[in-house]
mmCIF file of C-alpha atoms in Angstrom:
data_model
loop_
_atom_site.group_PDB
_atom_site.id
_atom_site.type_symbol
_atom_site.label_atom_id
_atom_site.label_comp_id
_atom_site.label_asym_id
_atom_site.label_seq_id
_atom_site.Cartn_x
_atom_site.Cartn_y
_atom_site.Cartn_z
ATOM 1 C CA MET A 1 -0.203 -0.403 0.142
ATOM 2 C CA ALA A 2 1.599 3.822 -1.049
ATOM 3 C CA GLN A 3 1.751 5.571 1.928
ATOM 4 C CA ASP A 4 -0.284 8.887 0.071
ATOM 5 C CA ASP A 5 -2.849 6.045 0.568
ATOM 6 C CA ILE A 6 -3.235 5.427 4.198
ATOM 7 C CA VAL A 7 -5.378 8.023 6.274
ATOM 8 C CA THR A 8 -3.764 9.694 9.343
ATOM 9 C CA PRO A 9 -5.588 12.103 11.747
ATOM 10 C CA ASP A 10 -4.870 15.602 12.320
ATOM 11 C CA GLN A 11 -4.995 16.322 15.602
ATOM 12 C CA SER A 12 -4.083 20.250 15.730
ATOM 13 C CA ILE A 13 -7.423 20.883 15.201
ATOM 14 C CA PRO A 14 -8.899 22.676 18.259
ATOM 15 C CA ASP A 15 -12.230 22.314 19.435
ATOM 16 C CA THR A 16 -14.208 25.327 18.511
ATOM 17 C CA THR A 17 -15.451 24.507 15.214
ATOM 18 C CA PRO A 18 -19.226 24.344 15.234
ATOM 19 C CA ALA A 19 -20.810 20.766 14.742
ATOM 20 C CA ALA A 20 -21.808 22.186 10.917
ATOM 21 C CA THR A 21 -18.172 22.479 10.011
ATOM 22 C CA ALA A 22 -16.555 19.666 11.858
ATOM 23 C CA PHE A 23 -16.859 17.400 8.545
ATOM 24 C CA GLN A 24 -15.873 20.186 6.803
ATOM 25 C CA THR A 25 -11.911 19.785 8.760
ATOM 26 C CA LEU A 26 -11.819 16.460 7.333
ATOM 27 C CA SER A 27 -9.231 15.632 4.116
ATOM 28 C CA PRO A 28 -10.918 14.102 1.135
ATOM 29 C CA ALA A 29 -9.734 10.901 2.167
ATOM 30 C CA GLU A 30 -11.241 10.828 5.478
ATOM 31 C CA ARG A 31 -14.435 11.977 4.398
ATOM 32 C CA LYS A 32 -14.892 9.061 1.790
ATOM 33 C CA THR A 33 -13.993 6.959 5.087
ATOM 34 C CA PHE A 34 -17.019 8.510 7.146
ATOM 35 C CA TRP A 35 -19.592 7.598 4.038
ATOM 36 C CA ALA A 36 -18.108 4.579 3.379
ATOM 37 C CA SER A 37 -18.692 4.227 7.625
ATOM 38 C CA PHE A 38 -21.792 6.118 7.477
ATOM 39 C CA GLY A 39 -23.181 4.181 4.430
ATOM 40 C CA GLY A 40 -22.494 0.690 5.416
ATOM 41 C CA TYR A 41 -24.297 1.042 9.042
ATOM 42 C CA ALA A 42 -27.090 2.460 7.466
ATOM 43 C CA LEU A 43 -27.441 -0.021 4.511
ATOM 44 C CA ASP A 44 -26.961 -2.730 7.712
ATOM 45 C CA GLY A 45 -29.821 -1.296 9.509
ATOM 46 C CA MET A 46 -32.013 -1.100 6.558
ATOM 47 C CA ASP A 47 -31.598 -4.867 5.908
ATOM 48 C CA PHE A 48 -31.654 -5.740 9.381
ATOM 49 C CA GLN A 49 -35.629 -3.395 9.565
ATOM 50 C CA LEU A 50 -36.570 -5.844 6.631
ATOM 51 C CA TYR A 51 -37.876 -8.646 8.660
ATOM 52 C CA GLY A 52 -39.880 -6.675 10.856
ATOM 53 C CA PHE A 53 -41.883 -5.229 7.922
ATOM 54 C CA VAL A 54 -42.303 -8.872 6.609
ATOM 55 C CA ILE A 55 -43.601 -11.022 9.811
ATOM 56 C CA PRO A 56 -47.345 -10.053 9.672
ATOM 57 C CA THR A 57 -47.497 -11.339 6.054
ATOM 58 C CA LEU A 58 -45.700 -14.106 7.036
ATOM 59 C CA LEU A 59 -47.736 -15.381 9.934
ATOM 60 C CA THR A 60 -50.713 -15.190 6.903
ATOM 61 C CA VAL A 61 -48.668 -16.801 4.289
ATOM 62 C CA TRP A 62 -46.917 -19.149 6.408
ATOM 63 C CA SER A 63 -49.492 -19.513 9.259
ATOM 64 C CA MET A 64 -45.994 -18.721 11.110
ATOM 65 C CA SER A 65 -46.559 -18.479 15.042
ATOM 66 C CA ARG A 66 -45.599 -15.501 16.707
ATOM 67 C CA SER A 67 -43.420 -17.424 18.744
ATOM 68 C CA GLU A 68 -41.356 -18.835 15.440
ATOM 69 C CA ALA A 69 -41.516 -15.080 14.435
ATOM 70 C CA GLY A 70 -39.587 -14.651 17.802
ATOM 71 C CA VAL A 71 -37.072 -17.603 17.621
ATOM 72 C CA ILE A 72 -35.634 -16.159 14.273
ATOM 73 C CA ALA A 73 -35.209 -12.820 15.188
ATOM 74 C CA THR A 74 -33.924 -14.282 18.265
ATOM 75 C CA VAL A 75 -31.281 -16.143 16.735
ATOM 76 C CA ALA A 76 -30.442 -13.524 14.041
ATOM 77 C CA ILE A 77 -29.289 -11.105 17.210
ATOM 78 C CA LEU A 78 -27.352 -14.103 18.708
ATOM 79 C CA ALA A 79 -25.891 -14.665 15.492
ATOM 80 C CA SER A 80 -24.629 -11.390 14.860
ATOM 81 C CA ALA A 81 -22.833 -11.402 18.346
ATOM 82 C CA PHE A 82 -20.738 -14.149 16.885
ATOM 83 C CA GLY A 83 -19.956 -11.926 14.122
ATOM 84 C CA GLY A 84 -19.848 -8.905 15.542
ATOM 85 C CA TRP A 85 -16.791 -11.347 17.358
ATOM 86 C CA ILE A 86 -15.498 -12.433 14.081
ATOM 87 C CA GLY A 87 -15.569 -9.261 11.960
ATOM 88 C CA GLY A 88 -13.541 -7.550 14.554
ATOM 89 C CA ILE A 89 -11.321 -10.397 14.973
ATOM 90 C CA MET A 90 -10.702 -10.258 10.760
ATOM 91 C CA ALA A 91 -10.382 -6.498 10.922
ATOM 92 C CA ASP A 92 -7.511 -6.505 13.447
ATOM 93 C CA ARG A 93 -5.908 -9.174 11.596
ATOM 94 C CA PHE A 94 -6.581 -8.550 7.578
ATOM 95 C CA GLY A 95 -7.512 -4.733 7.667
ATOM 96 C CA ARG A 96 -10.496 -2.803 8.154
ATOM 97 C CA ALA A 97 -11.063 -1.908 4.376
ATOM 98 C CA ILE A 98 -11.084 -5.403 3.461
ATOM 99 C CA THR A 99 -13.301 -6.528 6.202
ATOM 100 C CA LEU A 100 -15.702 -3.700 5.597
ATOM 101 C CA GLN A 101 -16.233 -4.743 2.468
ATOM 102 C CA ILE A 102 -16.421 -9.047 3.078
ATOM 103 C CA THR A 103 -19.174 -7.594 5.919
ATOM 104 C CA ILE A 104 -21.621 -5.713 3.668
ATOM 105 C CA ALA A 105 -21.298 -8.584 1.123
ATOM 106 C CA TRP A 106 -22.097 -10.857 3.530
ATOM 107 C CA PHE A 107 -25.002 -9.640 5.027
ATOM 108 C CA SER A 108 -26.695 -8.378 1.545
ATOM 109 C CA LEU A 109 -26.007 -12.138 0.137
ATOM 110 C CA PHE A 110 -28.289 -13.576 2.970
ATOM 111 C CA THR A 111 -30.880 -11.120 3.072
ATOM 112 C CA GLY A 112 -31.860 -11.480 -0.688
ATOM 113 C CA LEU A 113 -31.202 -15.136 -0.264
ATOM 114 C CA SER A 114 -33.951 -14.970 2.564
ATOM 115 C CA GLY A 115 -36.388 -13.818 -0.402
ATOM 116 C CA LEU A 116 -35.969 -17.647 -1.184
ATOM 117 C CA THR A 117 -37.308 -19.246 1.470
ATOM 118 C CA ASN A 118 -40.159 -21.237 1.800
ATOM 119 C CA SER A 119 -40.620 -22.055 5.306
ATOM 120 C CA PRO A 120 -39.539 -20.511 8.811
ATOM 121 C CA GLU A 121 -36.713 -23.201 9.120
ATOM 122 C CA GLN A 122 -35.223 -21.950 5.518
ATOM 123 C CA LEU A 123 -35.888 -18.279 6.779
ATOM 124 C CA MET A 124 -34.504 -19.071 9.929
ATOM 125 C CA ILE A 125 -30.774 -20.514 8.578
ATOM 126 C CA MET A 126 -30.805 -17.523 6.508
ATOM 127 C CA ARG A 127 -31.203 -14.941 9.049
ATOM 128 C CA ALA A 128 -28.735 -16.207 11.210
ATOM 129 C CA LEU A 129 -26.094 -16.587 8.190
ATOM 130 C CA HIS A 130 -27.213 -12.372 7.825
ATOM 131 C CA GLY A 131 -26.641 -11.690 11.182
ATOM 132 C CA LEU A 132 -23.001 -12.882 11.193
ATOM 133 C CA GLY A 133 -22.562 -10.258 8.601
ATOM 134 C CA PHE A 134 -24.900 -7.686 10.341
ATOM 135 C CA GLY A 135 -22.922 -8.026 13.586
ATOM 136 C CA ALA A 136 -19.755 -7.435 12.232
ATOM 137 C CA GLU A 137 -20.038 -4.265 10.224
ATOM 138 C CA TRP A 138 -20.550 -1.956 12.915
ATOM 139 C CA ALA A 139 -17.488 -2.530 14.802
ATOM 140 C CA VAL A 140 -15.377 -2.568 11.369
ATOM 141 C CA GLY A 141 -16.518 0.597 10.266
ATOM 142 C CA ALA A 142 -16.386 2.547 14.052
ATOM 143 C CA ALA A 143 -13.027 1.504 14.283
ATOM 144 C CA LEU A 144 -11.668 2.279 10.710
ATOM 145 C CA LEU A 145 -12.888 5.719 11.205
ATOM 146 C CA SER A 146 -12.064 6.689 14.505
ATOM 147 C CA GLU A 147 -8.424 6.229 13.452
ATOM 148 C CA ILE A 148 -8.641 8.435 11.263
ATOM 149 C CA VAL A 149 -10.240 11.529 12.602
ATOM 150 C CA SER A 150 -9.144 13.791 15.332
ATOM 151 C CA ALA A 151 -9.939 13.332 18.802
ATOM 152 C CA ASN A 152 -11.597 16.799 18.873
ATOM 153 C CA HIS A 153 -14.215 15.532 16.799
ATOM 154 C CA ARG A 154 -14.332 11.616 17.020
ATOM 155 C CA GLY A 155 -17.138 11.987 19.389
ATOM 156 C CA ARG A 156 -19.739 13.506 16.894
ATOM 157 C CA LEU A 157 -18.587 12.210 13.592
ATOM 158 C CA LEU A 158 -18.577 8.907 15.106
ATOM 159 C CA GLY A 159 -22.254 9.693 16.858
ATOM 160 C CA PHE A 160 -23.058 11.194 13.271
ATOM 161 C CA VAL A 161 -22.729 7.224 11.833
ATOM 162 C CA GLN A 162 -24.495 5.949 14.680
ATOM 163 C CA SER A 163 -27.608 8.258 13.288
ATOM 164 C CA SER A 164 -27.291 6.213 10.151
ATOM 165 C CA TRP A 165 -29.141 3.677 11.863
ATOM 166 C CA ALA A 166 -32.127 5.635 11.508
ATOM 167 C CA VAL A 167 -31.408 6.238 7.791
ATOM 168 C CA GLY A 168 -31.510 2.526 6.936
ATOM 169 C CA TRP A 169 -34.579 2.205 9.360
ATOM 170 C CA ALA A 170 -36.823 5.071 7.002
ATOM 171 C CA ALA A 171 -35.036 2.912 3.906
ATOM 172 C CA ALA A 172 -36.753 0.136 5.235
ATOM 173 C CA LEU A 173 -40.078 1.743 5.434
ATOM 174 C CA ILE A 174 -39.820 3.533 2.407
ATOM 175 C CA SER A 175 -38.881 -0.248 0.545
ATOM 176 C CA TYR A 176 -41.705 -1.573 2.851
ATOM 177 C CA THR A 177 -44.496 0.550 1.668
ATOM 178 C CA VAL A 178 -43.601 0.979 -2.154
ATOM 179 C CA THR A 179 -43.401 -2.811 -2.298
ATOM 180 C CA PHE A 180 -46.411 -3.853 -0.527
ATOM 181 C CA HIS A 181 -48.691 -1.181 -2.401
ATOM 182 C CA PHE A 182 -47.913 -2.140 -5.706
ATOM 183 C CA LEU A 183 -47.651 -5.991 -5.417
ATOM 184 C CA ASP A 184 -49.545 -8.716 -3.405
ATOM 185 C CA ASP A 185 -48.491 -9.702 -0.281
ATOM 186 C CA ALA A 186 -47.554 -13.058 -1.128
ATOM 187 C CA THR A 187 -44.962 -11.249 -3.888
ATOM 188 C CA ALA A 188 -44.141 -8.376 -2.099
ATOM 189 C CA TRP A 189 -42.031 -10.267 0.876
ATOM 190 C CA ARG A 190 -40.025 -11.814 -1.420
ATOM 191 C CA VAL A 191 -39.549 -8.693 -3.524
ATOM 192 C CA LEU A 192 -38.486 -6.647 -0.414
ATOM 193 C CA PHE A 193 -35.687 -9.558 0.663
ATOM 194 C CA PHE A 194 -34.519 -8.875 -2.854
ATOM 195 C CA ILE A 195 -34.013 -5.305 -2.407
ATOM 196 C CA GLY A 196 -31.843 -6.270 0.402
ATOM 197 C CA LEU A 197 -29.161 -7.050 -2.105
ATOM 198 C CA ALA A 198 -28.552 -3.545 -2.930
ATOM 199 C CA PRO A 199 -26.187 -2.576 -0.465
ATOM 200 C CA ALA A 200 -23.260 -4.805 -2.536
ATOM 201 C CA LEU A 201 -23.637 -2.390 -4.903
ATOM 202 C CA PHE A 202 -21.451 -0.239 -2.058
ATOM 203 C CA ILE A 203 -18.743 -2.279 -2.259
ATOM 204 C CA VAL A 204 -17.555 -0.488 -5.136
ATOM 205 C CA PHE A 205 -17.650 2.707 -3.352
ATOM 206 C CA VAL A 206 -15.244 0.882 -0.369
ATOM 207 C CA ARG A 207 -13.115 -0.607 -2.389
ATOM 208 C CA ARG A 208 -12.023 2.309 -4.577
ATOM 209 C CA HIS A 209 -12.061 4.863 -2.095
ATOM 210 C CA VAL A 210 -11.442 3.581 1.282
ATOM 211 C CA ARG A 211 -7.482 2.666 2.706
ATOM 212 C CA ASP A 212 -6.842 1.374 6.207
ATOM 213 C CA SER A 213 -5.192 4.330 8.642
ATOM 214 C CA ARG A 214 -2.010 5.067 9.152
ATOM 215 C CA VAL A 215 -2.149 4.062 13.277
ATOM 216 C CA PHE A 216 -3.464 0.720 11.915
ATOM 217 C CA VAL A 217 -1.170 0.227 9.531
ATOM 218 C CA GLU A 218 2.143 1.113 11.705
ATOM 219 C CA THR A 219 0.688 -0.861 14.909
ATOM 220 C CA ARG A 220 0.353 -4.000 12.522
ATOM 221 C CA GLN A 221 3.948 -3.820 11.513
ATOM 222 C CA HIS A 222 5.487 -3.286 14.809
ATOM 223 C CA SER A 223 3.503 -4.907 17.352
ATOM 224 C CA GLU A 224 2.657 -8.364 17.744
ATOM 225 C CA GLN A 225 -1.444 -9.230 16.354
ATOM 226 C CA GLY A 226 -4.411 -9.008 18.837
ATOM 227 C CA GLY A 227 -6.826 -11.423 19.094
ATOM 228 C CA ILE A 228 -10.147 -12.341 21.210
ATOM 229 C CA ALA A 229 -7.472 -13.880 23.513
ATOM 230 C CA ARG A 230 -5.788 -10.552 24.455
ATOM 231 C CA LEU A 231 -8.561 -8.860 25.261
ATOM 232 C CA PHE A 232 -8.727 -11.108 28.491
ATOM 233 C CA SER A 233 -5.248 -10.507 29.361
ATOM 234 C CA PRO A 234 -4.048 -8.640 32.483
ATOM 235 C CA GLU A 235 -3.963 -5.212 31.210
ATOM 236 C CA ILE A 236 -6.653 -5.168 28.934
ATOM 237 C CA VAL A 237 -9.487 -7.734 31.540
ATOM 238 C CA ARG A 238 -10.950 -4.641 32.838
ATOM 239 C CA THR A 239 -11.784 -2.644 30.142
ATOM 240 C CA THR A 240 -13.140 -5.555 27.882
ATOM 241 C CA LEU A 241 -15.343 -6.665 30.907
ATOM 242 C CA LEU A 242 -16.664 -3.008 31.755
ATOM 243 C CA THR A 243 -17.344 -2.427 28.314
ATOM 244 C CA ALA A 244 -19.354 -5.550 27.820
ATOM 245 C CA VAL A 245 -21.418 -4.587 30.887
ATOM 246 C CA LEU A 246 -22.138 -1.144 29.149
ATOM 247 C CA GLY A 247 -22.966 -2.509 25.776
ATOM 248 C CA THR A 248 -25.356 -4.798 28.114
ATOM 249 C CA GLY A 249 -26.858 -2.203 29.205
ATOM 250 C CA VAL A 250 -27.424 -0.218 25.918
ATOM 251 C CA HIS A 251 -28.768 -2.968 24.491
ATOM 252 C CA GLY A 252 -30.652 -4.536 27.359
ATOM 253 C CA GLY A 253 -32.607 -0.923 27.597
ATOM 254 C CA TYR A 254 -33.348 -0.308 23.926
ATOM 255 C CA TYR A 255 -34.725 -3.662 22.779
ATOM 256 C CA GLY A 256 -36.772 -3.705 26.450
ATOM 257 C CA VAL A 257 -38.435 -0.337 25.503
ATOM 258 C CA MET A 258 -38.737 -1.049 21.641
ATOM 259 C CA ILE A 259 -40.135 -4.344 21.751
ATOM 260 C CA TRP A 260 -42.635 -4.188 24.963
ATOM 261 C CA LEU A 261 -43.882 -1.219 25.115
ATOM 262 C CA PRO A 262 -45.534 -1.106 21.505
ATOM 263 C CA THR A 263 -47.486 -3.895 22.990
ATOM 264 C CA TYR A 264 -48.137 -2.664 26.114
ATOM 265 C CA LEU A 265 -49.675 0.701 24.834
ATOM 266 C CA LYS A 266 -51.819 -1.271 22.118
ATOM 267 C CA THR A 267 -52.881 -3.795 24.772
ATOM 268 C CA GLU A 268 -53.541 -2.325 27.929
ATOM 269 C CA ARG A 269 -53.965 0.976 26.973
ATOM 270 C CA ASN A 270 -55.993 0.587 23.737
ATOM 271 C CA LEU A 271 -54.179 2.700 21.231
ATOM 272 C CA SER A 272 -54.513 2.119 17.829
ATOM 273 C CA VAL A 273 -51.668 5.098 16.440
ATOM 274 C CA LEU A 274 -48.830 2.386 17.558
ATOM 275 C CA SER A 275 -49.576 0.547 14.260
ATOM 276 C CA THR A 276 -49.479 3.359 11.940
ATOM 277 C CA SER A 277 -46.695 5.195 9.459
ATOM 278 C CA GLY A 278 -46.858 8.371 11.410
ATOM 279 C CA TYR A 279 -46.113 6.731 14.467
ATOM 280 C CA LEU A 280 -43.022 5.097 12.712
ATOM 281 C CA VAL A 281 -42.042 8.190 10.890
ATOM 282 C CA VAL A 282 -41.950 10.122 14.200
ATOM 283 C CA ILE A 283 -39.700 7.517 16.163
ATOM 284 C CA ILE A 284 -37.318 7.447 13.074
ATOM 285 C CA LEU A 285 -37.397 10.755 13.325
ATOM 286 C CA ALA A 286 -36.214 11.031 16.894
ATOM 287 C CA SER A 287 -34.250 8.476 16.763
ATOM 288 C CA PHE A 288 -32.124 10.250 14.074
ATOM 289 C CA ILE A 289 -32.068 13.619 16.075
ATOM 290 C CA GLY A 290 -31.224 11.480 19.683
ATOM 291 C CA TYR A 291 -28.471 10.325 17.305
ATOM 292 C CA ILE A 292 -26.877 13.514 16.068
ATOM 293 C CA SER A 293 -27.638 15.543 19.869
ATOM 294 C CA ALA A 294 -25.659 13.101 21.517
ATOM 295 C CA ALA A 295 -23.196 13.136 19.306
ATOM 296 C CA LEU A 296 -22.730 17.010 20.027
ATOM 297 C CA PHE A 297 -22.729 16.060 23.663
ATOM 298 C CA LEU A 298 -19.983 13.777 23.735
ATOM 299 C CA ASP A 299 -17.543 16.219 22.704
ATOM 300 C CA ARG A 300 -18.984 18.637 24.461
ATOM 301 C CA PHE A 301 -19.685 17.250 28.163
ATOM 302 C CA GLY A 302 -17.445 14.033 27.735
ATOM 303 C CA ARG A 303 -18.530 10.160 26.788
ATOM 304 C CA ARG A 304 -19.491 9.310 30.289
ATOM 305 C CA LYS A 305 -21.782 12.283 31.359
ATOM 306 C CA THR A 306 -23.409 11.719 27.875
ATOM 307 C CA PHE A 307 -24.528 7.926 28.576
ATOM 308 C CA LEU A 308 -25.891 9.243 31.697
ATOM 309 C CA ILE A 309 -27.860 11.970 30.239
ATOM 310 C CA PHE A 310 -29.607 9.721 27.795
ATOM 311 C CA SER A 311 -29.720 6.809 29.570
ATOM 312 C CA ALA A 312 -31.542 9.029 32.855
ATOM 313 C CA GLY A 313 -33.880 10.490 29.998
ATOM 314 C CA ALA A 314 -34.671 7.256 28.723
ATOM 315 C CA THR A 315 -35.557 5.863 32.060
ATOM 316 C CA LEU A 316 -37.610 8.987 33.004
ATOM 317 C CA THR A 317 -39.719 8.606 29.796
ATOM 318 C CA VAL A 318 -40.620 4.720 30.087
ATOM 319 C CA ILE A 319 -41.896 5.490 33.602
ATOM 320 C CA LEU A 320 -44.058 8.285 32.090
ATOM 321 C CA TYR A 321 -45.526 5.756 29.597
ATOM 322 C CA THR A 322 -46.365 3.579 31.880
ATOM 323 C CA LEU A 323 -47.888 5.773 35.141
ATOM 324 C CA VAL A 324 -49.490 8.582 33.084
ATOM 325 C CA PRO A 325 -52.787 8.319 30.898
ATOM 326 C CA ILE A 326 -52.127 8.905 27.456
ATOM 327 C CA SER A 327 -54.390 9.008 24.290
ATOM 328 C CA ASN A 328 -53.406 8.440 21.036
ATOM 329 C CA SER A 329 -52.831 11.983 20.055
ATOM 330 C CA LEU A 330 -50.517 12.436 23.150
ATOM 331 C CA MET A 331 -48.816 8.874 22.096
ATOM 332 C CA LEU A 332 -47.466 10.624 18.802
ATOM 333 C CA VAL A 333 -46.009 13.947 20.646
ATOM 334 C CA LEU A 334 -44.192 11.396 23.805
ATOM 335 C CA GLY A 335 -43.453 8.807 20.512
ATOM 336 C CA PHE A 336 -40.433 11.769 20.258
ATOM 337 C CA PRO A 337 -38.554 11.751 23.727
ATOM 338 C CA LEU A 338 -38.954 7.513 23.521
ATOM 339 C CA GLY A 339 -36.974 7.195 20.032
ATOM 340 C CA PHE A 340 -34.852 10.451 21.111
ATOM 341 C CA PHE A 341 -33.278 8.950 24.427
ATOM 342 C CA ALA A 342 -33.408 4.982 23.652
ATOM 343 C CA ALA A 343 -31.383 6.085 20.451
ATOM 344 C CA GLY A 344 -29.011 8.425 22.137
ATOM 345 C CA VAL A 345 -27.913 5.909 24.765
ATOM 346 C CA SER A 346 -26.048 4.336 21.809
ATOM 347 C CA SER A 347 -24.535 7.481 20.018
ATOM 348 C CA GLY A 348 -21.259 7.114 21.991
ATOM 349 C CA CYS A 349 -20.798 3.196 21.663
ATOM 350 C CA GLY A 350 -18.203 4.031 18.930
ATOM 351 C CA ALA A 351 -15.868 6.858 20.219
ATOM 352 C CA TYR A 352 -16.139 5.198 23.564
ATOM 353 C CA PHE A 353 -14.860 1.710 23.012
ATOM 354 C CA ALA A 354 -12.806 2.739 20.087
ATOM 355 C CA GLU A 355 -10.515 4.917 22.812
ATOM 356 C CA LEU A 356 -10.722 2.681 25.434
ATOM 357 C CA PHE A 357 -8.987 -0.151 23.564
ATOM 358 C CA PRO A 358 -5.679 -0.018 21.607
ATOM 359 C CA THR A 359 -4.959 -0.293 18.256
ATOM 360 C CA ALA A 360 -3.661 -3.431 18.024
ATOM 361 C CA VAL A 361 -7.041 -5.200 19.309
ATOM 362 C CA ARG A 362 -9.213 -2.360 18.762
ATOM 363 C CA ALA A 363 -11.968 -3.950 16.139
ATOM 364 C CA SER A 364 -11.843 -7.288 18.198
ATOM 365 C CA GLY A 365 -12.642 -5.572 21.718
ATOM 366 C CA MET A 366 -15.716 -3.206 20.137
ATOM 367 C CA GLY A 367 -17.101 -6.133 18.668
ATOM 368 C CA PHE A 368 -17.118 -8.143 21.516
ATOM 369 C CA ALA A 369 -18.323 -5.584 23.771
ATOM 370 C CA TYR A 370 -20.659 -4.277 21.347
ATOM 371 C CA ASN A 371 -21.948 -7.993 20.548
ATOM 372 C CA PHE A 372 -21.581 -9.455 23.544
ATOM 373 C CA GLY A 373 -23.928 -6.614 25.327
ATOM 374 C CA ARG A 374 -26.430 -7.451 21.934
ATOM 375 C CA ALA A 375 -26.284 -10.674 22.749
ATOM 376 C CA MET A 376 -27.358 -10.376 26.386
ATOM 377 C CA GLY A 377 -29.275 -7.784 25.749
ATOM 378 C CA ALA A 378 -31.475 -9.781 23.557
ATOM 379 C CA VAL A 379 -32.586 -11.531 26.904
ATOM 380 C CA PHE A 380 -34.187 -8.694 28.378
ATOM 381 C CA PRO A 381 -37.421 -8.896 26.420
ATOM 382 C CA THR A 382 -37.702 -12.610 27.562
ATOM 383 C CA LEU A 383 -37.314 -11.881 31.261
ATOM 384 C CA VAL A 384 -39.692 -9.145 30.817
ATOM 385 C CA GLY A 385 -42.334 -11.389 29.075
ATOM 386 C CA ILE A 386 -42.153 -13.749 32.053
ATOM 387 C CA LEU A 387 -42.264 -11.233 34.824
ATOM 388 C CA SER A 388 -45.313 -9.731 32.915
ATOM 389 C CA SER A 389 -47.094 -13.445 33.976
ATOM 390 C CA HIS A 390 -46.908 -12.352 37.224
ATOM 391 C CA ILE A 391 -47.155 -8.143 37.328
ATOM 392 C CA LEU A 392 -48.714 -5.759 34.825
ATOM 393 C CA LEU A 393 -46.841 -5.874 31.594
ATOM 394 C CA GLY A 394 -46.094 -2.166 32.565
ATOM 395 C CA ALA A 395 -44.712 -2.604 35.953
ATOM 396 C CA ALA A 396 -42.014 -5.432 34.133
ATOM 397 C CA ILE A 397 -41.001 -2.664 31.317
ATOM 398 C CA GLY A 398 -40.105 -0.253 33.869
ATOM 399 C CA ILE A 399 -38.244 -2.812 36.374
ATOM 400 C CA PHE A 400 -36.257 -4.172 33.556
ATOM 401 C CA THR A 401 -35.268 -0.655 31.617
ATOM 402 C CA THR A 402 -33.987 0.791 34.988
ATOM 403 C CA CYS A 403 -31.994 -2.631 35.182
ATOM 404 C CA ALA A 404 -30.523 -2.491 32.035
ATOM 405 C CA TYR A 405 -29.761 1.890 32.109
ATOM 406 C CA ALA A 406 -28.493 0.880 35.748
ATOM 407 C CA LEU A 407 -25.305 -1.175 34.305
ATOM 408 C CA ILE A 408 -24.586 1.415 31.886
ATOM 409 C CA TRP A 409 -24.430 3.557 35.202
ATOM 410 C CA CYS A 410 -22.672 0.773 37.148
ATOM 411 C CA SER A 411 -19.866 0.477 34.172
ATOM 412 C CA LEU A 412 -18.818 4.073 33.991
ATOM 413 C CA ALA A 413 -18.082 4.069 37.416
ATOM 414 C CA PHE A 414 -15.085 2.176 36.921
ATOM 415 C CA LEU A 415 -14.274 3.948 33.513
ATOM 416 C CA PRO A 416 -12.753 6.887 32.532
ATOM 417 C CA GLU A 417 -13.411 9.618 30.643
ATOM 418 C CA THR A 418 -11.466 9.616 27.121
ATOM 419 C CA LYS A 419 -12.727 12.598 25.921
ATOM 420 C CA GLY A 420 -10.064 13.944 23.655
ATOM 421 C CA ARG A 421 -7.683 10.800 23.527
ATOM 422 C CA VAL A 422 -5.325 10.571 20.963
ATOM 423 C CA ILE A 423 -5.074 7.279 19.294
ATOM 424 C CA ALA A 424 -1.846 6.459 18.457
ATOM 425 C CA ALA A 425 0.219 4.086 17.121
ATOM 426 C CA ALA A 426 1.211 0.705 19.724
#
């Protein structure tokens, strides 16, 4: 690789630029890397969300049970945890850029193949294989971008990348709306999955414009290889365990809210607005704004304070939902803080995890912590369901949401603030 092709960060820029111009401080090569990370995660989110839109159709077309639909979703999430670990190891060993291409190709392929399945069992296999690529993409893209941007702007830029999840969610909603408007349901769900092949075209952009950072290249040349075992070495194991707990809190709180709260409001509060596109638009827009706002908070107030502010806001919002009488019209209004705070909690994961792990194992550490949290977080909706058979569903949601976010607060008590930390070669 030519030296001119290696991207290196400029750490000399003072933190005085407004958010709108933070992107303008990037060099042309850095901007292409930003858009590669942003686009990759947006497409990742789009492909993941497609399944949720086809569930009602499959319940009818295949006579699939709700429990089967839930098992398929859970298997995909669990597979994504393993994918995140594998992708992180590959990125540390073979490079961020090439691994990013592989992950995008992988989740695109198996999303498309999901449209050819003819039974819940076949679909579960395809979604599990999709999960491997889905889980890997985030860690690889975040590690790549974290190593090329200024420490002064890392929080907001990686937070902006996190916001692309909402963009992908919106793309999935648009694809679903158009597809099911013009096609009959029995055909539309297959076509929707076929649309999930489109992200593979993005590989052309990544291959042409994205290179590994100078920090990573120099580290690989002059230090020992990383690996999952090194994450549990005496000098790193504390960070590995604490970030895994933090990741569990982030995902457990999000899944517990987003999966069960709509059911609670519809069945116990008898609200109908939850099934409308208007409600989805509010939640998606609020999520996008939440990601962006948290990104700005990260560089202004620090990583730890941002996690605390948004997790506390998410907890209070859920308590409000479960205690205050809500009408359909008020639901549309209160849907905004729900999406805002729940999404904003995860906005800091990219910058914070990148700054906590050394370069040799950065992608492995980020992939492990984030996706361990995703796997453990997937258990929280199950726990809510079990507890709701003994107490009110609203109370169960409130208890486990608070428990999840309490994990964030506990882990932050033992993790350092990393705002402004320079990422250098090992």
